[in-house]
XYZ file of C-alpha atoms in Angstrom:
548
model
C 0.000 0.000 0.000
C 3.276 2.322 0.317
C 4.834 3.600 -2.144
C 8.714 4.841 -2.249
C 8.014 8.293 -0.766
C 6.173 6.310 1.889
C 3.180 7.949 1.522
C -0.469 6.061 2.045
C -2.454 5.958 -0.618
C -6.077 4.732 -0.122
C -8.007 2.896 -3.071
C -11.229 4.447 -4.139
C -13.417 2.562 -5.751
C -15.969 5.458 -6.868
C -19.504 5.197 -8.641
C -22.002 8.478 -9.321
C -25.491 8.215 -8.491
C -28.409 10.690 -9.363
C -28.691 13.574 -5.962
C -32.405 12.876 -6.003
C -31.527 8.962 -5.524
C -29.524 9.458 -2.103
C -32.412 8.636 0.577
C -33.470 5.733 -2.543
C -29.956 4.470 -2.113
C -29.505 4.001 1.654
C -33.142 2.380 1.968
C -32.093 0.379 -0.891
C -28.959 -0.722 1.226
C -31.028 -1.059 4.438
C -33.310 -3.626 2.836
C -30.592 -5.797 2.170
C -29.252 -5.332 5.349
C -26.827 -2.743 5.253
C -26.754 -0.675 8.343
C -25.486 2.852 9.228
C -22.407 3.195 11.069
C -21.796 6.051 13.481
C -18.577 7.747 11.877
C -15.983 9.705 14.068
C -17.058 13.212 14.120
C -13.748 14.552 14.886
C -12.185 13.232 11.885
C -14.946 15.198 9.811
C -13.670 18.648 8.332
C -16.190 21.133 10.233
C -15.848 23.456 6.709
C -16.528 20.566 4.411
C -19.766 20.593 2.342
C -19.791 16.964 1.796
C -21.816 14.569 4.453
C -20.937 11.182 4.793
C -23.003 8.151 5.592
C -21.241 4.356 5.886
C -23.301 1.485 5.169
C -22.103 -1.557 6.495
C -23.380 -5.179 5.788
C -21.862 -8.244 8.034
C -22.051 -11.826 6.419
C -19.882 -15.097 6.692
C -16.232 -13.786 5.196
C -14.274 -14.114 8.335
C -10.989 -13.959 6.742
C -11.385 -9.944 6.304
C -10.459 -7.629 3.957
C -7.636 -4.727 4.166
C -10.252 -2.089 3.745
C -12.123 -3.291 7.461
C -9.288 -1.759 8.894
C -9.385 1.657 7.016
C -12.689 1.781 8.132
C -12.327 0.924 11.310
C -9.944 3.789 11.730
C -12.996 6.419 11.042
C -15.631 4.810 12.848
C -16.808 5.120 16.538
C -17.185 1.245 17.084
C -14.190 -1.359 15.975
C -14.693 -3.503 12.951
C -13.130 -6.487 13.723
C -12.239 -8.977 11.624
C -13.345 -11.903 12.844
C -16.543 -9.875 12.460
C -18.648 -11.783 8.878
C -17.743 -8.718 7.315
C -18.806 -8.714 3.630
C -19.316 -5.485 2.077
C -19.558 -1.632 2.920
C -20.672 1.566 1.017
C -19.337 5.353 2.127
C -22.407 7.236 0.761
C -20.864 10.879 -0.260
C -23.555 13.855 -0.649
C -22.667 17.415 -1.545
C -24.797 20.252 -2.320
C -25.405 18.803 -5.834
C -24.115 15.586 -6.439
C -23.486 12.274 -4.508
C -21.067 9.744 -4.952
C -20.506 6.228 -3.455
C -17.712 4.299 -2.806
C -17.820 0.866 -2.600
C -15.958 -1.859 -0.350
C -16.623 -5.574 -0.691
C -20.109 -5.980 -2.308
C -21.516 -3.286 -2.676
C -20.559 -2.360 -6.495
C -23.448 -5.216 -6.705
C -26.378 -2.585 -5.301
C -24.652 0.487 -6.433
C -25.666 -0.705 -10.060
C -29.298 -0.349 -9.777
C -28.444 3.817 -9.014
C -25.149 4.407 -10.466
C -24.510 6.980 -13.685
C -23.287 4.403 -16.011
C -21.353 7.111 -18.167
C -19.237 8.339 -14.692
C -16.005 6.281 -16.152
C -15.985 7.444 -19.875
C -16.565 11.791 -18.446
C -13.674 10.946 -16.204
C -11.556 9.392 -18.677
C -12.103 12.256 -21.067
C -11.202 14.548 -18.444
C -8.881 13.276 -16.280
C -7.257 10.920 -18.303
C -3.815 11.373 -20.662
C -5.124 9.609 -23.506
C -2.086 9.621 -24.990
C -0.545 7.557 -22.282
C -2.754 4.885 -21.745
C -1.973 1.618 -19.786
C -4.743 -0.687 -20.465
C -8.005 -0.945 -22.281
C -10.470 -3.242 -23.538
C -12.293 -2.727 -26.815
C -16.034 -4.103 -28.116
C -17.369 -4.212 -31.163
C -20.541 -2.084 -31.873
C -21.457 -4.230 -34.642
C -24.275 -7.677 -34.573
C -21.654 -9.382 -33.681
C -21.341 -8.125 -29.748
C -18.674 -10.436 -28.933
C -15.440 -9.034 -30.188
C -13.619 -8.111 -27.511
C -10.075 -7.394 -26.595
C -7.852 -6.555 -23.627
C -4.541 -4.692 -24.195
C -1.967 -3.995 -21.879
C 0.233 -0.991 -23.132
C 3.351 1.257 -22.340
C 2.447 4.762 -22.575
C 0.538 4.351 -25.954
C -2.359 6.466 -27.154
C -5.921 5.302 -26.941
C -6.995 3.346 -29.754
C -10.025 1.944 -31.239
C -11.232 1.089 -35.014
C -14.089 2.717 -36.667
C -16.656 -0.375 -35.224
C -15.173 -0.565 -31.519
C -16.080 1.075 -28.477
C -13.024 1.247 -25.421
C -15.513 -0.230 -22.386
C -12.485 -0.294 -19.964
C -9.375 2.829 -19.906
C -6.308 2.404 -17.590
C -3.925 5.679 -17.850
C -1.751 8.428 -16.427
C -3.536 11.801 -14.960
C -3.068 14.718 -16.227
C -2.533 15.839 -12.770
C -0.612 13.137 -10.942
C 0.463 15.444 -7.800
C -3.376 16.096 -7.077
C -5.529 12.761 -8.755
C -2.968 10.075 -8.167
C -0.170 8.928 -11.192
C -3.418 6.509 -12.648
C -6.867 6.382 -13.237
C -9.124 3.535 -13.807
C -12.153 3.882 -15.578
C -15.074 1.705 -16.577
C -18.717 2.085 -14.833
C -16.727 3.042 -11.750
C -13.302 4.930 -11.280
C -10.590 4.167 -9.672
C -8.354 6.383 -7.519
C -5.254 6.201 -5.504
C -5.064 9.380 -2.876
C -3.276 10.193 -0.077
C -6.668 11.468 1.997
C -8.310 8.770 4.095
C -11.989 8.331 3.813
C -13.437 11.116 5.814
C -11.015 13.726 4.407
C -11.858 13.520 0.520
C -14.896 15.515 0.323
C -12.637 18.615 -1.067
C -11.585 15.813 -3.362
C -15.034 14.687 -4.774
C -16.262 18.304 -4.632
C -13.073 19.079 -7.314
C -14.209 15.428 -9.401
C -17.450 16.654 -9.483
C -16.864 20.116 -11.224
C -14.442 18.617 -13.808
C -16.812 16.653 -14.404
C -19.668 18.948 -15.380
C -16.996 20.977 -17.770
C -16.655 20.592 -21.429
C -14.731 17.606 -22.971
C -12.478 18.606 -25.322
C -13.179 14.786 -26.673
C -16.127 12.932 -26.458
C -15.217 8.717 -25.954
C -17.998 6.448 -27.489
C -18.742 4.113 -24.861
C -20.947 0.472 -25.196
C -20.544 -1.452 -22.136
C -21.970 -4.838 -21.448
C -24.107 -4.810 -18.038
C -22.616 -8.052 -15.840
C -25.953 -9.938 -15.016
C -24.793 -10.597 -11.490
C -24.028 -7.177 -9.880
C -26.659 -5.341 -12.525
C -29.539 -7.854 -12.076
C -32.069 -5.462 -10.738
C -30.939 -2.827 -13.779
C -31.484 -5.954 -15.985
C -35.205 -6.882 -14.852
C -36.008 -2.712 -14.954
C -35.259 -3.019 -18.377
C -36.960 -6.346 -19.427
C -39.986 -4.257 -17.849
C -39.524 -1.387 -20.448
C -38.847 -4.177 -23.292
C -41.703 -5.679 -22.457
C -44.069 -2.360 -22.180
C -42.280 -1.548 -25.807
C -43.883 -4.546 -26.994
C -47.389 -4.246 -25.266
C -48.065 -0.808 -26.693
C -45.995 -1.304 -29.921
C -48.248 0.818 -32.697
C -46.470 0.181 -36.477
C -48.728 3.255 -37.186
C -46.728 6.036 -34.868
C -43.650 7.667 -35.953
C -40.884 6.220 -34.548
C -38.036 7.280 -32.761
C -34.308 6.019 -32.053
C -35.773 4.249 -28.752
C -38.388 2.002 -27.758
C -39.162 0.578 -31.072
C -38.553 -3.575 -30.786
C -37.005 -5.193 -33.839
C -35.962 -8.326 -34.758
C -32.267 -9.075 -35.985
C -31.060 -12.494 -37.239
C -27.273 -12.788 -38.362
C -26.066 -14.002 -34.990
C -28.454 -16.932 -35.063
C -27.636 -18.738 -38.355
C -31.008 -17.940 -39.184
C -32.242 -16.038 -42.055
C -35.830 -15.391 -42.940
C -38.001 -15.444 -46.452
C -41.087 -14.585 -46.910
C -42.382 -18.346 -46.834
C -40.088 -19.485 -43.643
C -42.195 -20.873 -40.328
C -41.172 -20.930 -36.981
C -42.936 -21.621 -33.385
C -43.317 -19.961 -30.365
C -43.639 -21.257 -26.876
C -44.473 -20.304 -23.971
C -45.788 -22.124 -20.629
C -45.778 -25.450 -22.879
C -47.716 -23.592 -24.829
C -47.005 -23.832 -29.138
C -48.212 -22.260 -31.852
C -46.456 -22.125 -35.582
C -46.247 -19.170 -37.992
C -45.597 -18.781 -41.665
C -43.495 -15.587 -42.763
C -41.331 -13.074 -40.742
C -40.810 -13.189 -37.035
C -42.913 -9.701 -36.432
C -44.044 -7.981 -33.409
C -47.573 -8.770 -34.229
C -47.279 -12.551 -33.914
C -45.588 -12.238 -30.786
C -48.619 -10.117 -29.755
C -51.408 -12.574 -30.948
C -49.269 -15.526 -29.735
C -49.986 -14.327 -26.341
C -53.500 -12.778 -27.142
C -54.387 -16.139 -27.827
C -53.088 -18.134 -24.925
C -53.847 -15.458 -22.441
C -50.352 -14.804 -21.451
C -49.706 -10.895 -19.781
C -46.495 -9.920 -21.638
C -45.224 -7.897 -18.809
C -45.092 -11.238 -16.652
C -43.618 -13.347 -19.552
C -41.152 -11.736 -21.616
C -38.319 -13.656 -20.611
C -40.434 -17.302 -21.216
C -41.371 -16.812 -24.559
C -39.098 -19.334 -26.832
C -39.105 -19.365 -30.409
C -37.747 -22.207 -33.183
C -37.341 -21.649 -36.749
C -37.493 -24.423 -39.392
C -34.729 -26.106 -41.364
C -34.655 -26.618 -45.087
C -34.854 -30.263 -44.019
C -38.500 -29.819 -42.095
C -37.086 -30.193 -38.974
C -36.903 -27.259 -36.209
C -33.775 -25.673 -34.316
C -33.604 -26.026 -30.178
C -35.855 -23.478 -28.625
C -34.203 -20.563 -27.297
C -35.518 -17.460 -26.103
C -37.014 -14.851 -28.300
C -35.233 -12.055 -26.415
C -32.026 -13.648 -27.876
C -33.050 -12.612 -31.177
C -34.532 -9.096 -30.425
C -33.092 -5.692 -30.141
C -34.490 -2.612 -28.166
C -33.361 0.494 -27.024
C -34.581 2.735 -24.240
C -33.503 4.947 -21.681
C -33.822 4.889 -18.010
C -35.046 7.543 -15.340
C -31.554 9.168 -14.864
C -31.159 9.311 -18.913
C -28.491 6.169 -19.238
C -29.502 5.141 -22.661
C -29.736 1.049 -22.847
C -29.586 -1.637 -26.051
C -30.632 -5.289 -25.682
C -27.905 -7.070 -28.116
C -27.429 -10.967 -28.925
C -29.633 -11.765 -25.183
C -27.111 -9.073 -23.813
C -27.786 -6.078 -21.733
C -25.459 -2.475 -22.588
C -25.195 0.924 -21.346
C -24.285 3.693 -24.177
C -23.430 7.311 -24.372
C -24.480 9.861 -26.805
C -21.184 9.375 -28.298
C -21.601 6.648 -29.348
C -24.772 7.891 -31.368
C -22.599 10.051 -32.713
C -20.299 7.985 -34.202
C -22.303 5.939 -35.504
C -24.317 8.715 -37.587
C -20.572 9.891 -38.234
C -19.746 6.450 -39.585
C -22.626 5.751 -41.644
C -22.512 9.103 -43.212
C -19.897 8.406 -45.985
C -22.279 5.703 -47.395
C -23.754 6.727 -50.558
C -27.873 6.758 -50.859
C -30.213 7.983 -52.998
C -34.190 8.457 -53.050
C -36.431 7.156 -55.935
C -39.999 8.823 -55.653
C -40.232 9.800 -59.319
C -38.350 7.310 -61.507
C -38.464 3.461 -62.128
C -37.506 2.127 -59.035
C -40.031 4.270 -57.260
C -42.505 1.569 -55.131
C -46.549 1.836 -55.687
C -48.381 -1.247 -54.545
C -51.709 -0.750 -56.569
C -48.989 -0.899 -59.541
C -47.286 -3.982 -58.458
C -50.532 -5.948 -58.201
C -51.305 -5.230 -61.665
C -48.061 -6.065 -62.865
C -48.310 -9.765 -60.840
C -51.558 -10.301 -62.465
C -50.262 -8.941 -65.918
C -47.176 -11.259 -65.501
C -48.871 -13.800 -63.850
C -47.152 -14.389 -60.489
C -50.559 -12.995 -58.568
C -50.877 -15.720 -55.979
C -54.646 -15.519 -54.388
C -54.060 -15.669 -50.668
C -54.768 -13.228 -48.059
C -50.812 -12.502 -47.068
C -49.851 -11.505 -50.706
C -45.619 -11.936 -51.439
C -44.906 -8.075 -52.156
C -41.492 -8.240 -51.578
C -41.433 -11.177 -54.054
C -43.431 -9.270 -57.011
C -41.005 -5.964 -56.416
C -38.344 -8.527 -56.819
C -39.831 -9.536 -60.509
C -40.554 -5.897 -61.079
C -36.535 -5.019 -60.611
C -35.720 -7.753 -62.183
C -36.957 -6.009 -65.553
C -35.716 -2.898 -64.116
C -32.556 -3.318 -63.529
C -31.517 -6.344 -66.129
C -30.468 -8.341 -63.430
C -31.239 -12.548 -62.497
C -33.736 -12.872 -59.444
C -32.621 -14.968 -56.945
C -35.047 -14.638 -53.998
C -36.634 -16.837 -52.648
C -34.209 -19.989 -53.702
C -31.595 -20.509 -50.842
C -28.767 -22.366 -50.370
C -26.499 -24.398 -47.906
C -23.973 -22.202 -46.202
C -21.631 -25.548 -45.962
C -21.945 -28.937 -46.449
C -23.025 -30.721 -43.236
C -24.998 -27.887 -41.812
C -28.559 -27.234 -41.970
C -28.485 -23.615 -42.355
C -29.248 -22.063 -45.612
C -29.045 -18.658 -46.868
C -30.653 -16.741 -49.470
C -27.522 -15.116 -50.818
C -28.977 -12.101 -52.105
C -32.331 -10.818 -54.212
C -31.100 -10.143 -57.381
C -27.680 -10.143 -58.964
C -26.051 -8.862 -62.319
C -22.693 -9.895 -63.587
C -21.210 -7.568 -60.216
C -23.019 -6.349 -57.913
C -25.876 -8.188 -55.497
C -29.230 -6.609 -54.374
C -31.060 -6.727 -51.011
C -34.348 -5.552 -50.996
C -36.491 -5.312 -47.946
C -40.313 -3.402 -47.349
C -41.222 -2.299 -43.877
C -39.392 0.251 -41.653
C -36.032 0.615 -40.118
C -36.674 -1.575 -37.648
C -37.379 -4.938 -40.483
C -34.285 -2.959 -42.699
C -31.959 -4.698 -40.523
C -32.668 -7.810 -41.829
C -31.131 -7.175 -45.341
C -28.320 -5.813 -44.100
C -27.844 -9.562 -42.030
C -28.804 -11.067 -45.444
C -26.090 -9.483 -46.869
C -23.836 -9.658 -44.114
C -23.999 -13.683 -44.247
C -23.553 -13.329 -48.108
C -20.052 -11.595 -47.403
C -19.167 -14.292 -44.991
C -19.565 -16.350 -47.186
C -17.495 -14.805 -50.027
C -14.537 -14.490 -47.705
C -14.365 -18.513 -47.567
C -14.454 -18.539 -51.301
C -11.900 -16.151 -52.529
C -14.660 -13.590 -53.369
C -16.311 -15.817 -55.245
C -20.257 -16.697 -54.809
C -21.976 -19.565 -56.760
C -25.977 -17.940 -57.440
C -28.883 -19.721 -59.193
C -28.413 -21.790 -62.193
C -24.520 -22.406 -61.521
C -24.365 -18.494 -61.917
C -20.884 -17.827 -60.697
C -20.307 -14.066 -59.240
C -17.492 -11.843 -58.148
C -19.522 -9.092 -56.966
C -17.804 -5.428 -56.796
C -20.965 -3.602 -55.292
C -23.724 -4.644 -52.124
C -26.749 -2.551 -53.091
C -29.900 -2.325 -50.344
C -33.048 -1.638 -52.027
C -35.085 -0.562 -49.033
C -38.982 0.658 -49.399
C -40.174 2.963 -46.573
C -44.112 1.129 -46.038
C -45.466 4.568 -44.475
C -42.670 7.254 -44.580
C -44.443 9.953 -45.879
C -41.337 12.168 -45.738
C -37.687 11.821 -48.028
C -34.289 10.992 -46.062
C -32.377 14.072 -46.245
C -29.615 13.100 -43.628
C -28.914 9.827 -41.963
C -30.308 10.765 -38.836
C -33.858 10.740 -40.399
C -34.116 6.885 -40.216
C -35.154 7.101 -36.584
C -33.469 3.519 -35.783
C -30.506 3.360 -34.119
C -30.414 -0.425 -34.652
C -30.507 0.044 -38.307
C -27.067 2.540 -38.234
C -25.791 0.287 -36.352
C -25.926 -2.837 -38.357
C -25.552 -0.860 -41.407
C -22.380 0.904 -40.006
C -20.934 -2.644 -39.387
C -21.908 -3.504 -42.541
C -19.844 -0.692 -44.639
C -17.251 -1.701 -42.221
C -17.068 -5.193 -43.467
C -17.527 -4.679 -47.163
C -14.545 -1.981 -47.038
C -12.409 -4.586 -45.502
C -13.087 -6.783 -48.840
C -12.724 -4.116 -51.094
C -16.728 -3.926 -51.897
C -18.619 -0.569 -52.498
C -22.084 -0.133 -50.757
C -24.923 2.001 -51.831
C -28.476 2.321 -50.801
C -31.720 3.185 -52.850
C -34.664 4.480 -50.965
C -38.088 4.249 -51.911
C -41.318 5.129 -50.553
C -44.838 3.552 -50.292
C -46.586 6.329 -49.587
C -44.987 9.414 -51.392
C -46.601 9.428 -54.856
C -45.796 12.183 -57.351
C-alpha cells in the first residue's frame, strides 16, 4: 500500500449516483441489510460541504479484507475482523451531487443507481489519452462479442471505426493532485493520499471537472454483468416488455423504444415463406413468414399470457430446409431494443445481452454511416406503388390468391426487368456442407453487384443488411467468389440495399432521419465489413406512400 516516498495511498473505488436517488440508495442498502455506522465526528472537516453516511453489511467472510481496517480507523465502534464482514458503502452527498464508494459488495447494489457514463466523463477529463496503460475494446457491430484486452506502455488510446473502449487504464493529467493513474469503466478508480473522511474537497473538485466541457467525447458500449446489474437488468426487461405491449407500427418512430428483430447471430435467415414456433408455458403455436411484433402479440393474445409477466419465457424455433426445427431458445435472444432509463443512461438489448451507451456513441455511428452513398427514388423506375405492383403480378402472372400476398417477391420480378439483373429470392442455399443452415444469398444479382431488398421500416431494414452480411461471410471462404442460381458464378464489386419505406411519408435528407438506431448500427458494421473486402455499398430508398 506504500509507495517509495512512503506515503499512504487509499483505493477508491468510486460510482455516481443521481442527488435525487440518495435517501433511494440508503433504503435500498437497508433492505438488504446494510446498516449505518456512526462515523468519528472529529475526523470530519467542520468546513466541508460533503456529508458522509457508511453502510455496512456483516455476512460469513471471516478472513477480512484490508479495507475493514481503514474503516475501522474512522468509525466510533471497531470492525473487527473476525466480524462476517462482507461489504460496505461510504455514501458521499454534496450540495449537488453524490457519490458512493464501494468496499466488498456493494458495487453489486450500487448498479441499480449508479450513472453508467461516470467512467468514460472521467476518462475524457482526467485521463492522458495519450498515455494509456490498459483498455479493452467491443465491437458495436451484430456481432457483440469481439472483444479485446490490451496492456500498453504509454501508448495512445486506440479503437477502429466499429469498436467502443468499455475499460481505460492511464496516467492523470494531474498526478500530484488525482494520483499517477486512473481507472475507468462504470466506476473509477483512484489512488489518494486522503483517508476516507477527508476527501470531500476531493469529490467536490471530481465533481466540477466533471460537469466541464470535454475537449473529446469517448464512445462508450458497455456490457451490463448480469450478477451485480440484475435489478438494472429486470427494470429493463420491464420497459422491453411495455415496448412490446403498446408497440403501434402506425406512430412515428423514434431512435428508442421501437422492438425489432435481428437475425445474423443466429444462423437464421428469414423469407417470406419461412415458419417458426413460439412457446411459452408449454404452450405452441407455428407461424408462416417473418418473425414480427404482431405474432408475438397474438401468440400471447391467444393463450392469455400478460407480456409484462412473460417476456423472458417466450421461446421461439425456426425451421430447417430439411422440415425439422432448431432447439428453442428465447425470443429475447433474437430481439433488439433500445430505451432509456429515469436518470437518462440510454440502454440496447444485443445478442440476449444487456449495454449501457453514451451519446457518443450515437454520434459515431451517424458519423460512420454518413460516408455511405444513398439515394431516393420517388419519381423514376424504381419508385414503389403497390396498386402498380398488383397489376403487374396479375399482368405477368405471379398474382398468388391468398390473403398474405408476397410483395417483396413481385417488387423482386418488377426489378428484375428494371434493372436487367437474375432474381434470386426466394431460392436458398447451404452455407456448408453438413450444416442445416441455408441462406438466401442475395435478391437479385447482375454480372457484379448483389441486391437486397427489404419493405417495412427501419426496424425490419436490418434484416437485409444480415442477409447481406452472411452473403459476405460467405465470399470471404471462397476467394470472393459466390456460386448464385443456375450455376451463376459471381465476383460481386458492389452490395446494393433496395429498401422501401411502407409509411414514410417524408424523403431521407440526412442519416439521422431513419429514426433507428439499430438500423445505423448494423448498417455501419456492414460498410465496415464490405470496405475490408474491397466492396462498395450504396443504398436506394423508396417510398410507399410518397406518390408524385
Amino acid at each position: 500500500m506504500a509507495k517509495k516516498s512512503d506515503k499512504i495511498l487509499y483505493d477508491y473505488n468510486i460510482y455516481r449516483i443521481q442527488f435525487e436517488k440518495h435517501d433511494d440508495f440508503i433504503g435500498f442498502l437497508e433492505e438488504r441489510k446494510f446498516e449505518e455506522i456512526p462515523l468519528k465526528q472529529d475526523l470530519l472537516k467542520p468546513d466541508s460541504s460533503v456529508s458522509f453516511t457508511l453502510m455496512y453489511c456483516d455476512k460469513d467472510n471471516k478472513d477480512g479484507s484490508q479495507w475493514v481496517k481503514i474503516l475501522s480507523s474512522c468509525a466510533e465502534q471497531k470492525l473487527e475482523q473476525d466480524v462476517r464482514v462482507y461489504g460496505a458503502a461510504l455514501v458521499c452527498k454534496g450540495v449537488d451531487f453524490c457519490y458512493v464508494i464501494s468496499y466488498g459488495n456493494a458495487h453489486f447494489y450500487a448498479g441499480k443507481y449508479c450513472d453508467y457514463n461516470f467512467g468514460v466523463s472521467v476518462a475524457e477529463r482526467l485521463i492522458d489519452l495519450e498515455s494509456i496503460k490498459a483498455q479493452q475494446n467491443v465491437s458495436h457491430g451484430s456481432k457483440l462479442s469481439k472483444t479485446h484486452f490490451d496492456y500498453i506502455k504509454n501508448a495512445p488510446i486506440t479503437y477502429g471505426s466499429g469498436e467502443i473502449p468499455t475499460f481505460i487504464k492511464g496516467e492523470s493529467i494531474d498526478p500530484e493532485y488525482w494520483g499517477a493513474n486512473i481507472t475507468c469503466g462504470i466506476s473509477t478508480q483512484f489512488k489518494w493520499e486522503e483517508s476516507p473522511l477527508q476527501i470531500g474537497e476531493k469529490l467536490s473538485a471530481l465533481d466540477t471537472v466533471c460537469k466541464t466541457k470535454s475537449d473529446i467525447s469517448l464512445p462508450r458500449l458497455l456490457p451490463l454483468d448480469e450478477e451485480i446489474y440484475v435489478d438494472k437488468i429486470a427494470e429493463l426487461y420491464l420497459k422491453l416488455a411495455e415496448a412490446i405491449r403498446d408497440y403501434d407500427p402506425a406512430k412515428i418512430a423514434d431512435y428508442f423504444s421501437v422492438p425489432s428483430f435481428y437475425l445474423l447471430g443466429t444462423k437464421i435467415m428469414q423469407t417470406d415463406f419461412s415458419k417458426y414456433k413460439l412457446s411459452c408455458n408449454h404452450k405452441v403455436q407455428e407461424f408462416d413468414g417473418e418473425l414480427s411484433i404482431f405474432s408475438v402479440k397474438q401468440f400471447l393474445d391467444v393463450n392469455g399470457y400478460d407480456i409484462i409477466s412473460h417476456i423472458q419465457k417466450i421461446n421461439i424455433a425456426v425451421e430447417y430446409s430439411t422440415g425439422q426445427f432448431s432447439a428453442l431458445k428465447p425470443i429475447t435472444e433474437y430481439m433488439e431494443f433500445i430505451c432509456t432509463d429515469k436518470m437518462s443512461n440510454s440502454f440496447c438489448l444485443r445478442n440476449g445481452k444487456w449495454c449501457s451507451f453514451n451519446n457518443a456513441y450515437v454520434e459515431r455511428i451517424i458519423s460512420s454511416v454518413a460516408r455511405i452513398k444513398y439515394v431516393n427514388h420517388i419519381d423514376d423506375d424504381l419508385c414503389f406503388n403497390k396498386t402498380a405492383l398488383m397489376d403487374f403480378a396479375k399482368e405477368t402472372g405471379i398474382f398468388v390468391d391468398r390473403e398474405h400476398q408476397p410483395i417483396e417477391g413481385y417488387f423482386n420480378h418488377r426489378l428484375e426487368e428494371i434493372l436487367s439483373a437474375t432474381s434470386q429470392h426466394p431460392t436458398t442455399q447451404k452455407f456448408e456442407e453438413g450444416y442445416n443452415f441455408r441462406y438466401e444469398p442475395c435478391d437479385l444479382f447482375t454480372t457484379d453487384t448483389l441486391y437486397f431488398v427489404k419493405i417495412g421500416e427501419p426496424s425490419d431494414f436490418a434484416m437485409a443488411i444480415d442477409q447481406a452480411g452472411v452473403t459476405l461471410q460467405k465470399l470471404r471462404t471462397s476467394n470472393n467468389v459466390i456460386e448464385l442460381i443456375n450455376n451463376t458464378l459471381v465476383t460481386p464489386l458492389e452490395f446494393v440495399l433496395i429498401l422501401v419505406f411502407d409509411k414514410r411519408s417524408s424523403i431521407i435528407t440526412q442519416w439521422k432521419d431513419i429514426n433507428s438506431l439499430n438500423f445505423l448500427i448494423h448498417l455501419s458494421d456492414l460498410q465496415k465489413d464490405l470496405n475490408l473486402s474491397g466492396i462498395t455499398l450504396k443504398v436506394d430508398f423508396c417510398y410507399g406512400a410518397i406518390q408524385i
